[in-house]
PDB file of C-alpha atoms in Angstrom:
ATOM      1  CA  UNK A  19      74.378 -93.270 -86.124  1.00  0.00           C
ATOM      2  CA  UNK A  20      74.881 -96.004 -83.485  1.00  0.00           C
ATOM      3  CA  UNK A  21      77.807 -93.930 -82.286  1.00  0.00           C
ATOM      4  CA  UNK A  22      75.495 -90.661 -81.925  1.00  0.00           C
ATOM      5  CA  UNK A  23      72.687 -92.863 -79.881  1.00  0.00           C
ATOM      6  CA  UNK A  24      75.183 -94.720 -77.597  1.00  0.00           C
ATOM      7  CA  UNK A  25      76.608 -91.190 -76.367  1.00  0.00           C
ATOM      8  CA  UNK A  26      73.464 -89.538 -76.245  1.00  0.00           C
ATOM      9  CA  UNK A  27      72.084 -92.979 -74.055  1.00  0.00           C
ATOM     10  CA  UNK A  28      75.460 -92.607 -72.361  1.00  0.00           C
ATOM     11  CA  UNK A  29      75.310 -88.580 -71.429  1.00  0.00           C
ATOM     12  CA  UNK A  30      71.848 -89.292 -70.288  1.00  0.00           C
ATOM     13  CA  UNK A  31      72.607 -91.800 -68.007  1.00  0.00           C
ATOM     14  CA  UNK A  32      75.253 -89.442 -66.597  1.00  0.00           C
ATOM     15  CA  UNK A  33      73.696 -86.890 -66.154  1.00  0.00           C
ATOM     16  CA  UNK A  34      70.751 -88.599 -63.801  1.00  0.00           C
ATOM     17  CA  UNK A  35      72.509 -91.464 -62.269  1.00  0.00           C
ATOM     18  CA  UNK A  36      76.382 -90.139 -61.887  1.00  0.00           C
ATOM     19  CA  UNK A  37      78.688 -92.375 -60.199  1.00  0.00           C
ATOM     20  CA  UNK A  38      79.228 -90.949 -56.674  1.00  0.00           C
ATOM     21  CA  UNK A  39      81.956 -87.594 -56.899  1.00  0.00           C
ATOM     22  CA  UNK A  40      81.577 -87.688 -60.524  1.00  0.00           C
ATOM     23  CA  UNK A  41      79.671 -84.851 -62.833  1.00  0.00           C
ATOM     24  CA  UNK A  42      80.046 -84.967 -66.119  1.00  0.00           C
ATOM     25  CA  UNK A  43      78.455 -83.075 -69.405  1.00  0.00           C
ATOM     26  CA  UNK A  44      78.507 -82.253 -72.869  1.00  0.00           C
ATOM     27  CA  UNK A  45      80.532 -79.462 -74.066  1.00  0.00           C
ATOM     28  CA  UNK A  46      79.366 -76.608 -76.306  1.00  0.00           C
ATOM     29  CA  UNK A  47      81.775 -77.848 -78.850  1.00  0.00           C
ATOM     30  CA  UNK A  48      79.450 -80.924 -79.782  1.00  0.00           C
ATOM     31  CA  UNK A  49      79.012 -84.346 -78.841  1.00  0.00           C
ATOM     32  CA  UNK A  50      82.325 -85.464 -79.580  1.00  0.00           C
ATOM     33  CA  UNK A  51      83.805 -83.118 -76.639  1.00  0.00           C
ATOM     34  CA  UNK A  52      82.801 -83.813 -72.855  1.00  0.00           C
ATOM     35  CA  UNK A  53      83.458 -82.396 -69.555  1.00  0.00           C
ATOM     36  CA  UNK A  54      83.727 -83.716 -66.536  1.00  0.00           C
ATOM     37  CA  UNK A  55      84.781 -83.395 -62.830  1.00  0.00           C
ATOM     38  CA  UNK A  56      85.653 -85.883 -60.309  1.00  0.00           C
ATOM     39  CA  UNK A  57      85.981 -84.914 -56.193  1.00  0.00           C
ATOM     40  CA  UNK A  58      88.851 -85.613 -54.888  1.00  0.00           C
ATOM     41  CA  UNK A  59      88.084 -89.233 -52.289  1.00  0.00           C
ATOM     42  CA  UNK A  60      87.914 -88.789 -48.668  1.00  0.00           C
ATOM     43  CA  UNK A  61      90.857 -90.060 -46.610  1.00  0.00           C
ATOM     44  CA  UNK A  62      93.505 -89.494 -50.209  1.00  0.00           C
ATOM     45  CA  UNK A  63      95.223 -86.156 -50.658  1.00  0.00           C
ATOM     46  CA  UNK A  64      92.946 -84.847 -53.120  1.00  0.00           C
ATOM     47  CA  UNK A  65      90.028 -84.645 -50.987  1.00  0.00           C
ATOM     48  CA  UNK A  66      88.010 -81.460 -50.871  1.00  0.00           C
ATOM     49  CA  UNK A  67      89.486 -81.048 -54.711  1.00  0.00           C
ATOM     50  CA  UNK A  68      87.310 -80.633 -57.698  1.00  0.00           C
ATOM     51  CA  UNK A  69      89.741 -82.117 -60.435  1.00  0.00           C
ATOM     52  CA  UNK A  70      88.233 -81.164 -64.270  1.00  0.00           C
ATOM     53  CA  UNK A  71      88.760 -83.630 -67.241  1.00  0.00           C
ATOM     54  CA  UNK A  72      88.142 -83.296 -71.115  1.00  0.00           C
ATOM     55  CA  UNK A  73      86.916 -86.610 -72.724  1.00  0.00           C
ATOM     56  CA  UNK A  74      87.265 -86.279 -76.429  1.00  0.00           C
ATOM     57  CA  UNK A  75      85.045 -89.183 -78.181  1.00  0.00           C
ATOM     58  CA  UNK A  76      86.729 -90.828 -81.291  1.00  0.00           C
ATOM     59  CA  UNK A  77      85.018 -91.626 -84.485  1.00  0.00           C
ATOM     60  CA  UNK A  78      85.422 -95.150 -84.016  1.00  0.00           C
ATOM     61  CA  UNK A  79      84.072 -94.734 -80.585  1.00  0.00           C
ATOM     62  CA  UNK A  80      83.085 -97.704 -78.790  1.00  0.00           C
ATOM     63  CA  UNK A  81      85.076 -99.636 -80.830  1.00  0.00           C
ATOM     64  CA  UNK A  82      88.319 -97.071 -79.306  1.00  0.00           C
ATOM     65  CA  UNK A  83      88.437 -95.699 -76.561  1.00  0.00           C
ATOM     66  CA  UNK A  84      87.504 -92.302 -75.388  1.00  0.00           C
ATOM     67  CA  UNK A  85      90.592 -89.538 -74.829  1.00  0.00           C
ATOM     68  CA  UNK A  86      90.373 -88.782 -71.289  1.00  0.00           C
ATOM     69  CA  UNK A  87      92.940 -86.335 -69.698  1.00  0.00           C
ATOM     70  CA  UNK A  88      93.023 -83.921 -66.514  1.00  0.00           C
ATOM     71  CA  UNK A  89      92.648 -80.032 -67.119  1.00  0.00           C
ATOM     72  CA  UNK A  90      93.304 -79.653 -63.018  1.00  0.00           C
ATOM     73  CA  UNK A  91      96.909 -79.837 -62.296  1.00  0.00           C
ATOM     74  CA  UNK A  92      97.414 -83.073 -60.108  1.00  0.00           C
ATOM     75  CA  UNK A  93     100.106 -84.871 -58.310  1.00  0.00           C
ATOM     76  CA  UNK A  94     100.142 -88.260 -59.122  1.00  0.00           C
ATOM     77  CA  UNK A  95     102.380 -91.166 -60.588  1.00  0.00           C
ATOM     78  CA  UNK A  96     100.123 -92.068 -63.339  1.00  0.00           C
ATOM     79  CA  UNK A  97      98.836 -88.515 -64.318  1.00  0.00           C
ATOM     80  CA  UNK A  98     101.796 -86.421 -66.565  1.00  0.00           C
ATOM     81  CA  UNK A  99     101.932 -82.639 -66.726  1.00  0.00           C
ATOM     82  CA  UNK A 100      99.702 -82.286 -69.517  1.00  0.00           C
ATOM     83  CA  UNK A 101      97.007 -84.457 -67.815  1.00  0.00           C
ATOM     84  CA  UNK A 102      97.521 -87.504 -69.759  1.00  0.00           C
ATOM     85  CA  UNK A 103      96.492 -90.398 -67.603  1.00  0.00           C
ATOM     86  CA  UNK A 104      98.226 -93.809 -67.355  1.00  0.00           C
ATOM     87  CA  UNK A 105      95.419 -96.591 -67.327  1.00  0.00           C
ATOM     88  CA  UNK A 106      94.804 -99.968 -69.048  1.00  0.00           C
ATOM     89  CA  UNK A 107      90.958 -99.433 -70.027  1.00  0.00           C
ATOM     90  CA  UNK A 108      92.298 -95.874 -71.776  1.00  0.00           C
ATOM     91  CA  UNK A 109      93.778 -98.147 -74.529  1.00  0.00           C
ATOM     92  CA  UNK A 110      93.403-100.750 -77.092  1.00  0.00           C
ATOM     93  CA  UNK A 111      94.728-104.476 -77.050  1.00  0.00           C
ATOM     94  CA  UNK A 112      97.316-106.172 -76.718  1.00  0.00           C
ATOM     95  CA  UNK A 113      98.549-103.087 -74.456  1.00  0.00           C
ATOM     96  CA  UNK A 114      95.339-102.245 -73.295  1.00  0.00           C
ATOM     97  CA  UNK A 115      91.664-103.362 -71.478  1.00  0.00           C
ATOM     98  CA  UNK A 116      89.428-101.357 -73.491  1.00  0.00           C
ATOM     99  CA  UNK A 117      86.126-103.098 -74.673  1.00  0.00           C
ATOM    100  CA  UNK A 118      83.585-101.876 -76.559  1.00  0.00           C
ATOM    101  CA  UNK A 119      80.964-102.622 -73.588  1.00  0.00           C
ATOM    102  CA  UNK A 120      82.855-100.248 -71.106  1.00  0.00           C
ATOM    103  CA  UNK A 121      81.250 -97.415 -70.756  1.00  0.00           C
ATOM    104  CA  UNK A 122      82.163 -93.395 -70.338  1.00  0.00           C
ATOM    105  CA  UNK A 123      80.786 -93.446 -66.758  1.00  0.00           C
ATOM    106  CA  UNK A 124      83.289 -97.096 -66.119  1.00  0.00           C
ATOM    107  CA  UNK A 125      86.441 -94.846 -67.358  1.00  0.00           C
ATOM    108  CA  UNK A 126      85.432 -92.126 -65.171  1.00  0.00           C
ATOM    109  CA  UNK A 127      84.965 -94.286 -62.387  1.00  0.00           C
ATOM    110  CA  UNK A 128      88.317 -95.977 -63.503  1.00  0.00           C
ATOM    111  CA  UNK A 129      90.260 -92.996 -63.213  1.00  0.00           C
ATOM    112  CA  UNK A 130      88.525 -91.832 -59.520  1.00  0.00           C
ATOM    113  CA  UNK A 131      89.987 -95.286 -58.213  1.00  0.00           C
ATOM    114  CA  UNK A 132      93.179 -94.666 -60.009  1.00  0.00           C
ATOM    115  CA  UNK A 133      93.583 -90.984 -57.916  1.00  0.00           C
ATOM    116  CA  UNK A 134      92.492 -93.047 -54.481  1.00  0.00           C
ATOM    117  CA  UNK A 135      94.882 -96.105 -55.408  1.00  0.00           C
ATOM    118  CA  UNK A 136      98.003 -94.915 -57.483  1.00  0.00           C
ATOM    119  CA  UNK A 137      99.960 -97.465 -59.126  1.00  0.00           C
ATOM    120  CA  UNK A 138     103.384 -97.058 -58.730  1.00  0.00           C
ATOM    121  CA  UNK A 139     104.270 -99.917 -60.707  1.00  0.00           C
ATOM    122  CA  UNK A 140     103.308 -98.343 -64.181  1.00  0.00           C
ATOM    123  CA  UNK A 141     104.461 -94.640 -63.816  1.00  0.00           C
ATOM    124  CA  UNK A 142     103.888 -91.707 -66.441  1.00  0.00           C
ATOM    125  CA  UNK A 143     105.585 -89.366 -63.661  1.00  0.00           C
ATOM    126  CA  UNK A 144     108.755 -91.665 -62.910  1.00  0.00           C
ATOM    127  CA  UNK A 145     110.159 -89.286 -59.667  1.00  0.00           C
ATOM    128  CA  UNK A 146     106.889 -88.944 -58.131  1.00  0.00           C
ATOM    129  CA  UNK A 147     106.237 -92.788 -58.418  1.00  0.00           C
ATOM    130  CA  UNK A 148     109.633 -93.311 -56.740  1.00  0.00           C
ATOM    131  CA  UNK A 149     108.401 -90.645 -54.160  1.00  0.00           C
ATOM    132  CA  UNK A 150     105.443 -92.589 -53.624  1.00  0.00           C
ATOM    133  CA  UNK A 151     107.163 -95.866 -52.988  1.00  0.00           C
ATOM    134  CA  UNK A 152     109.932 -95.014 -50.688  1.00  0.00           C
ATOM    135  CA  UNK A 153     108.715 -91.504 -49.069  1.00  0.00           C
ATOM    136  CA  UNK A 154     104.891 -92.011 -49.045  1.00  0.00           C
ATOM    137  CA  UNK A 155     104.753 -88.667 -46.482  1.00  0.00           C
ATOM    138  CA  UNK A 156     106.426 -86.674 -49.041  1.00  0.00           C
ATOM    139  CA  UNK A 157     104.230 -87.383 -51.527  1.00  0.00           C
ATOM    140  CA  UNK A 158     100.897 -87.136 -49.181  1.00  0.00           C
ATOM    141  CA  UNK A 159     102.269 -83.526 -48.484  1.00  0.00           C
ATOM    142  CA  UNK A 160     102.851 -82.617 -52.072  1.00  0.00           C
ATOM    143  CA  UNK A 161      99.810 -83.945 -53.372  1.00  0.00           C
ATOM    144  CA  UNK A 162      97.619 -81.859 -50.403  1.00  0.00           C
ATOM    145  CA  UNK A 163      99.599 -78.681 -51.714  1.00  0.00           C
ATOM    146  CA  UNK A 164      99.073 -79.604 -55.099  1.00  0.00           C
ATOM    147  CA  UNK A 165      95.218 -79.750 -54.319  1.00  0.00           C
ATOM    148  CA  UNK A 166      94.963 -76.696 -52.292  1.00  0.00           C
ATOM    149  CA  UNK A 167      96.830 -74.910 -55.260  1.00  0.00           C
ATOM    150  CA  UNK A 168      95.094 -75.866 -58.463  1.00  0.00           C
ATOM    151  CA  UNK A 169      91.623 -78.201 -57.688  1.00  0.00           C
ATOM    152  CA  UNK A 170      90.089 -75.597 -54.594  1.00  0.00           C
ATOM    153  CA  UNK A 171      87.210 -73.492 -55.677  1.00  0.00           C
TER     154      UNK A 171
END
């Protein structure tokens, strides 16, 4: 029951104070399934992209965290090919930041700093971290094309 209030408190608060670039909403398939959408940042190649995530709540939820992962193809170190993302707050101690007083609209916001500021040092996508670090123009270009391709509406 707590569970069902804090995401209903949560969605709420989402849906009329949304971080800035950030929509999010509840899915048809019930409260435990979320969408979202994040705009790509000004001045980073994914600007002008609309980037869609899933956010699957857990049972446990806020005691785990939520499952957050990108439906928009993206070009990024921490972000795999089936839109798994590479954060600390997305998991559980010792490995992980998540607390139980983070918040869905934190992670979201999380995950917009994470496109803006990639870190290299923690890869999911090993070659394109690599291209990051040592051919930074290479990887601006492929991440614009990558945009233009999959997040443009």
């Amino acid at each position: 029951m707590q569970r069902a209030s804090r995401l209903k408190r949560e969605l709420s608060l989402l849906t009329t104070e949304p971080p800035s670039g950030i929509t999010c909403w509840q899915s048809d398939k019930g409260l435990d399934e979320i969408q979202a959408q994040i705009l790509g940042g000004a001045d980073t190649p994914y600007e002008k992209g609309i980037f869609n995530l899933e956010i699957i709540i857990p049972e446990r939820y806020p005691f785990e965290p939520p499952q957050i992962r990108f439906l928009t193809p993206i070009y990024h170190p921490n972000i795999d090919s089936a839109g798994r993302i590479c954060l600390d707050v997305l998991k559980l101690p010792p490995k992980g930041a998540w607390r139980p007083s983070l918040n869905i609209s934190m992670l979201l916001t999380c995950v917009q700093l994470l496109m803006a500021e990639p870190n290299p040092n923690d890869p999911l996508m090993a070659d394109i971290s690599s291209e990051y670090k040592y051919n930074r123009q290479l990887f601006l270009l492929n991440a614009k094309e990558w945009t233009e391709k999959y997040a443009s509406q």
